[in-house]
mmCIF file of C-alpha atoms in Angstrom:
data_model
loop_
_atom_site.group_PDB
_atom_site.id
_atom_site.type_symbol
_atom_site.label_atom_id
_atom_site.label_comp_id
_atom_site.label_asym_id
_atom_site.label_seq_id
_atom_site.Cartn_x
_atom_site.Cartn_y
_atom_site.Cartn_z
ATOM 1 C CA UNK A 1 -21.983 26.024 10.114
ATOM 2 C CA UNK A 2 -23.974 27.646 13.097
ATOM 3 C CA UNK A 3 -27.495 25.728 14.479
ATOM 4 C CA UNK A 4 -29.643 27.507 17.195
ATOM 5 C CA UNK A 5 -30.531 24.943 19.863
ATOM 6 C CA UNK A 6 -34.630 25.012 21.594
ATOM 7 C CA UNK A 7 -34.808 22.581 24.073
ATOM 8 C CA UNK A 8 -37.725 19.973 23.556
ATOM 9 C CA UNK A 9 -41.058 20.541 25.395
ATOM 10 C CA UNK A 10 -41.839 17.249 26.219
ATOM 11 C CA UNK A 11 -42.597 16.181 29.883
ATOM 12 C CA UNK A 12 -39.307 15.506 32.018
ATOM 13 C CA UNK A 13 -38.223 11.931 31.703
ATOM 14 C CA UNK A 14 -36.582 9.598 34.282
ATOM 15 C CA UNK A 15 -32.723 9.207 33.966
ATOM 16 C CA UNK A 16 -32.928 5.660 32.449
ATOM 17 C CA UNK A 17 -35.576 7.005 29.762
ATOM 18 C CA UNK A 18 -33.640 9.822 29.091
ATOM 19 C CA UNK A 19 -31.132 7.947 27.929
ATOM 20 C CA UNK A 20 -33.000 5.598 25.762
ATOM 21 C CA UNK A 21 -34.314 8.431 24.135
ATOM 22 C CA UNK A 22 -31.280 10.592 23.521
ATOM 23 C CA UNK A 23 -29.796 7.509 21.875
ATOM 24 C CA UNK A 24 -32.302 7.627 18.876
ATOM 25 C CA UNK A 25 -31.934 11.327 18.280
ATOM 26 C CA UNK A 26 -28.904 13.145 16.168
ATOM 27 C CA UNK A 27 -27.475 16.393 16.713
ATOM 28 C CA UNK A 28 -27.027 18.447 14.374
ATOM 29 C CA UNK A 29 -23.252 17.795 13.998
ATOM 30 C CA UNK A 30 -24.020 14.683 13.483
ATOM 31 C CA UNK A 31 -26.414 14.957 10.697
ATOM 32 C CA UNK A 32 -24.147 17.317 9.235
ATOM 33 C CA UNK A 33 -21.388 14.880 8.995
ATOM 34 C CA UNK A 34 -23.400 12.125 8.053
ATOM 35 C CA UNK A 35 -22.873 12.978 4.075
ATOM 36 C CA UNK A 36 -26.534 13.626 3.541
ATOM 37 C CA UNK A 37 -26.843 14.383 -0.527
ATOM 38 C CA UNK A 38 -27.838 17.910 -1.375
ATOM 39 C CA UNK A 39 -31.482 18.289 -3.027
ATOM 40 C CA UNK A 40 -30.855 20.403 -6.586
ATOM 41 C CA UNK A 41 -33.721 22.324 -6.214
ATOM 42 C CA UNK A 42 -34.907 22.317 -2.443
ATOM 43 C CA UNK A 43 -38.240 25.244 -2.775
ATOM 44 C CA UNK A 44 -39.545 22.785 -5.756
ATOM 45 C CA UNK A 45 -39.248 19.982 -3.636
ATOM 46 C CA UNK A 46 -40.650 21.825 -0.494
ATOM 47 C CA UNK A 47 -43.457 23.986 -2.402
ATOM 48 C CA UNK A 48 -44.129 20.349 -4.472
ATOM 49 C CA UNK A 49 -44.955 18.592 -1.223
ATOM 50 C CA UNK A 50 -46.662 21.487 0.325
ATOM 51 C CA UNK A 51 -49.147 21.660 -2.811
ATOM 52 C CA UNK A 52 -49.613 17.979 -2.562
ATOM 53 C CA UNK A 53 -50.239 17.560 1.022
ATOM 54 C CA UNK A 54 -51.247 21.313 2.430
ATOM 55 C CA UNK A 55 -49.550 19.958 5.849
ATOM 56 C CA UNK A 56 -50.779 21.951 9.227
ATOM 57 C CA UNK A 57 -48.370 21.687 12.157
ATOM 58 C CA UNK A 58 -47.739 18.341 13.384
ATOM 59 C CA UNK A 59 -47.917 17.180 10.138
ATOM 60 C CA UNK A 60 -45.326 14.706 8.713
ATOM 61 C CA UNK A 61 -44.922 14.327 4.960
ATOM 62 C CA UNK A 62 -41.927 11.460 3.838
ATOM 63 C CA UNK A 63 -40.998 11.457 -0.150
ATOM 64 C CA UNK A 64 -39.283 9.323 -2.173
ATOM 65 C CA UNK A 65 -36.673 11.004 -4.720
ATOM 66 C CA UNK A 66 -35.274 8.796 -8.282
ATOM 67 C CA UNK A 67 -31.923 10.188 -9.203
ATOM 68 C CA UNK A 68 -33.009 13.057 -10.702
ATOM 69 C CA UNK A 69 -34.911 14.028 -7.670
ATOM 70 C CA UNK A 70 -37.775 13.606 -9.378
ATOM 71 C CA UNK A 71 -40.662 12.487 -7.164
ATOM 72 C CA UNK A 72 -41.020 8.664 -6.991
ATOM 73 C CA UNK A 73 -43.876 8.975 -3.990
ATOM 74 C CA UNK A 74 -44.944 10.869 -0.987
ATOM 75 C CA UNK A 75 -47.283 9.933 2.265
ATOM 76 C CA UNK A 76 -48.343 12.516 4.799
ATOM 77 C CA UNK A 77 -49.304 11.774 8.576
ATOM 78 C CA UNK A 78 -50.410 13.339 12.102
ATOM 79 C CA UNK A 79 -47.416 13.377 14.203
ATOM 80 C CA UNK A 80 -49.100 11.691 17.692
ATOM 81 C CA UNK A 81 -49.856 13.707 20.900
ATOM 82 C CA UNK A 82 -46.341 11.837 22.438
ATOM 83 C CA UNK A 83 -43.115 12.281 23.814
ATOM 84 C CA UNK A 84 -40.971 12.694 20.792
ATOM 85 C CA UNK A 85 -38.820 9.584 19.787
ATOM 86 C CA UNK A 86 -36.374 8.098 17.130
ATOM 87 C CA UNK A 87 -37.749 4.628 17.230
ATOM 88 C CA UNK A 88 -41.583 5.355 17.288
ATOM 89 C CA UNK A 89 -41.073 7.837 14.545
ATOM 90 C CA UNK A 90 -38.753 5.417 12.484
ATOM 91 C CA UNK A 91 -41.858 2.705 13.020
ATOM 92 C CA UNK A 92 -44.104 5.433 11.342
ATOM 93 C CA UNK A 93 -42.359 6.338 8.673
ATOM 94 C CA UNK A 94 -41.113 2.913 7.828
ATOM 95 C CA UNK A 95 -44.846 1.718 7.714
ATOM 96 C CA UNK A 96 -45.827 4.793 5.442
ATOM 97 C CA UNK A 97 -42.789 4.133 2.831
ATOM 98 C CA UNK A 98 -44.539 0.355 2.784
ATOM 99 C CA UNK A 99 -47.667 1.553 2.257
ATOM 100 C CA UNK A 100 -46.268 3.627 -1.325
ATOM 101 C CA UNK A 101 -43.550 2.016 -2.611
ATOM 102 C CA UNK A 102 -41.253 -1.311 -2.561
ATOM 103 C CA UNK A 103 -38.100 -1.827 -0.744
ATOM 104 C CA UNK A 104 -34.878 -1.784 -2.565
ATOM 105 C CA UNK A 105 -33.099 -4.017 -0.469
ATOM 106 C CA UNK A 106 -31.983 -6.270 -2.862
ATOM 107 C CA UNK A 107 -29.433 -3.545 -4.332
ATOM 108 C CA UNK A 108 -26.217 -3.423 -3.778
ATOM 109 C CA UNK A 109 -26.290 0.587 -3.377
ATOM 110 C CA UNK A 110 -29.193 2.556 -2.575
ATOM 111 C CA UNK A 111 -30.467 4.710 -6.228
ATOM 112 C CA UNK A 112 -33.250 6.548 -4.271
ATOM 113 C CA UNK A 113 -33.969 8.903 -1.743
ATOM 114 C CA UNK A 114 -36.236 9.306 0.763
ATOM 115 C CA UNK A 115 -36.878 13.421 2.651
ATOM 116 C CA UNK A 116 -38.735 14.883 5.356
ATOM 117 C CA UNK A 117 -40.676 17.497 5.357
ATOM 118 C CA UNK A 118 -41.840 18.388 9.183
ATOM 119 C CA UNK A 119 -44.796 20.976 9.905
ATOM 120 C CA UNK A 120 -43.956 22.311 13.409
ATOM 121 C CA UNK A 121 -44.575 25.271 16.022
ATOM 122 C CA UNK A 122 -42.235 27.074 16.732
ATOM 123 C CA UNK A 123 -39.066 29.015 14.540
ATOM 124 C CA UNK A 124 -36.530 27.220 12.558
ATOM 125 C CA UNK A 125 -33.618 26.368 15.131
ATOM 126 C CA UNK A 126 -32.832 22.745 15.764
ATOM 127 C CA UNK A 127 -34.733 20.664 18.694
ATOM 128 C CA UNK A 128 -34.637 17.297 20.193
ATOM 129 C CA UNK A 129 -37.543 16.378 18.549
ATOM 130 C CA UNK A 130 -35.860 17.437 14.750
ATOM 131 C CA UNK A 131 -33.282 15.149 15.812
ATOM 132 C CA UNK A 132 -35.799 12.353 17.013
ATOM 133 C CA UNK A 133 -37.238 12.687 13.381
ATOM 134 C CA UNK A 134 -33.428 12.620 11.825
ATOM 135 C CA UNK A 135 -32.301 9.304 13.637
ATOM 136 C CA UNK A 136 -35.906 7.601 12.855
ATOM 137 C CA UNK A 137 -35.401 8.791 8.800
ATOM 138 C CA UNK A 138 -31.868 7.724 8.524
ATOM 139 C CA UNK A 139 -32.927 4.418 10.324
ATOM 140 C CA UNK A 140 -36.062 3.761 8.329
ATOM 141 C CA UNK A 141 -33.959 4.736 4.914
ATOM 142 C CA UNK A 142 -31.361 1.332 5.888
ATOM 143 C CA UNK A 143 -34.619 -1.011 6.624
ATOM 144 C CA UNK A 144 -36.331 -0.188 3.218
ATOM 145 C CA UNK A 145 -32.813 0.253 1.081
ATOM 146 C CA UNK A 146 -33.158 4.058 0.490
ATOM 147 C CA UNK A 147 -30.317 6.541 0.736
ATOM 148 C CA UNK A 148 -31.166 9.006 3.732
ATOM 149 C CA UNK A 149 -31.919 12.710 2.154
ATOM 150 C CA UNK A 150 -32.980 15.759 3.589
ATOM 151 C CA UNK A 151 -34.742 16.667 6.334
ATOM 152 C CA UNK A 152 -36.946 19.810 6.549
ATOM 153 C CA UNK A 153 -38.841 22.218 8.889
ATOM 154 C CA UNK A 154 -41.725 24.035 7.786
ATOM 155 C CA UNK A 155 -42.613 26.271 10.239
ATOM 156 C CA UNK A 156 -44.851 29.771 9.892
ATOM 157 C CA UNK A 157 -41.831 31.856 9.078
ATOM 158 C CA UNK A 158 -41.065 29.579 5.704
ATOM 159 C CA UNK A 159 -39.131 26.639 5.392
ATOM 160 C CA UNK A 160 -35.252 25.531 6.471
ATOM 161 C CA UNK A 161 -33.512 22.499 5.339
ATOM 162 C CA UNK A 162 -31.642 21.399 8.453
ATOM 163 C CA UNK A 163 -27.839 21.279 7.840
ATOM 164 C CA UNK A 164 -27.753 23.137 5.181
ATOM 165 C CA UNK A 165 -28.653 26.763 5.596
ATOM 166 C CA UNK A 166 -30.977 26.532 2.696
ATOM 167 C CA UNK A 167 -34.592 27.823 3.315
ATOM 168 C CA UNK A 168 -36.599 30.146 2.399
ATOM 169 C CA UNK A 169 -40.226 32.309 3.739
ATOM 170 C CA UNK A 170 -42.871 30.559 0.678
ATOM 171 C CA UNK A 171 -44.032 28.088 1.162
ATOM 172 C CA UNK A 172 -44.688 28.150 5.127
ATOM 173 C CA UNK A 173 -47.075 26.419 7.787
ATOM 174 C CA UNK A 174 -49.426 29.194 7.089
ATOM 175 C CA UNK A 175 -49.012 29.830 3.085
ATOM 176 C CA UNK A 176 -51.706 28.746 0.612
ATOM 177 C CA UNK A 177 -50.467 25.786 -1.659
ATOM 178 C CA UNK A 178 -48.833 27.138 -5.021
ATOM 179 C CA UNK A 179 -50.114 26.346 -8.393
ATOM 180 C CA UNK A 180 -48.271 23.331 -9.199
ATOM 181 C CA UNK A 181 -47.192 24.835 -12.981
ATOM 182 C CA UNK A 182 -45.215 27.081 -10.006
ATOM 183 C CA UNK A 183 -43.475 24.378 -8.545
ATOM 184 C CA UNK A 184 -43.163 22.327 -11.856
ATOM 185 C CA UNK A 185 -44.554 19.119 -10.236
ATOM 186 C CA UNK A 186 -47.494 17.198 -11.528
ATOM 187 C CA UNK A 187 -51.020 16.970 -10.130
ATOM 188 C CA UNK A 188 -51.734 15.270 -7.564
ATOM 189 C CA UNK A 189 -52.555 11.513 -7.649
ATOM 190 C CA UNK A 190 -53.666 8.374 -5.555
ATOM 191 C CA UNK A 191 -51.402 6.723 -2.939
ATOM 192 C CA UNK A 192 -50.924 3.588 -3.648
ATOM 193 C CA UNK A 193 -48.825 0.683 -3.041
ATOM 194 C CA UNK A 194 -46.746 -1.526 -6.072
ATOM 195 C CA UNK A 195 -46.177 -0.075 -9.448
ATOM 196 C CA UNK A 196 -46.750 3.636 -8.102
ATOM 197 C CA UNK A 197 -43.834 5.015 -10.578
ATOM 198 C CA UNK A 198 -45.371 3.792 -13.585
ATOM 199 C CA UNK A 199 -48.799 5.681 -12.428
ATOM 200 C CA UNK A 200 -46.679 8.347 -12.388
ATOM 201 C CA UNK A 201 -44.837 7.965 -15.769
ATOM 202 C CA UNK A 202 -48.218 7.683 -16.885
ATOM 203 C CA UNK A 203 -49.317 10.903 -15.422
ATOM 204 C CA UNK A 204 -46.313 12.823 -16.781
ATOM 205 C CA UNK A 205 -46.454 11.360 -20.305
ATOM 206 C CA UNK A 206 -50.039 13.299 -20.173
#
């Protein structure tokens, strides 16, 4: 499989900070080998979060999957004006998949999923920061007992899972959100923490 490389535009760092830095980011060889499960339908999943969240660039939006890849819950936040790194980025996401649903730590194997979907600048080729976001997913996935899924790029020419090759141009950075009948995903509904499935059962049964 081929990746494009764009180096990252953040502000030169000194040697000892580069380091640090590059050691909570994955390449994409890495991520590729890292067994990451396969999303059945990715563009329901994509346009699903993009109806839900209508994310602008810098946007972050982390879902939870069941199974079935069903959604379980999603969060959406302002990536911060910063340097990109793993650890910060695995702090924010960990503190968003708190704030909407309960650990699973106490399994023996993980039984969800959590993806990233990324609003960005810029075209679809792999960057440090991508694999800032990749390390600090896969890392906050093992602290709140979730398997590690996909991770995404939306940019203005569509959307790209990274390490797949899957993408596609709808929905982009700059698309109006689909009709959810499109997209086959419910209506939107409030983010909140504990028993968030059964609010969703609840919303389906309806």
């Amino acid at each position: 499989m081929t990746f494009g490389f764009a180096p990252s535009s953040a502000a030169p760092l000194s040697t000892s900070a580069s380091a640090a830095s590059a050691s909570r980011l994955l390449e994409p060889a890495e991520w590729a080998a890292a067994g990451i499960p396969l999303l059945r339908n990715p563009r329901e999943v994509v346009s699903g979060l993009h109806a839900r969240h209508q994310p602008k660039p810098a946007t972050a939006i982390v879902a939870v999957l069941d199974p079935d890849d069903r959604l379980c819950a999603s969060a959406s936040f302002a990536r911060r004006p910063a340097p990109a790194d793993g650890w910060m980025f695995r702090n924010a996401l960990l503190a968003q998949l708190r704030r909407v649903i309960p650990h699973d730590l106490r399994r023996r194997t993980p039984v969800r999923t959590a993806v990233l979907l990324y609003c960005r600048e810029g075209d679809a080729r792999w960057t440090e920061e991508d694999g800032a976001w990749m390390w600090g997913l896969r890392d906050a996935c093992t602290l709140h007992g979730l398997r590690c899924g996909a991770y995404i790029t939306l940019t203005r020419d569509g959307w790209q899972v990274l390490g797949e090759g899957r993408g596609g141009r709808r929905p982009s950075a700059d698309s109006a959100p689909e009709p959810f009948a499109t997209s086959d995903a419910p209506p939107p509904l409030p983010r909140t923490g504990g028993a968030v499935s059964d609010v969703l059962r609840r919303a389906a049964a309806r």
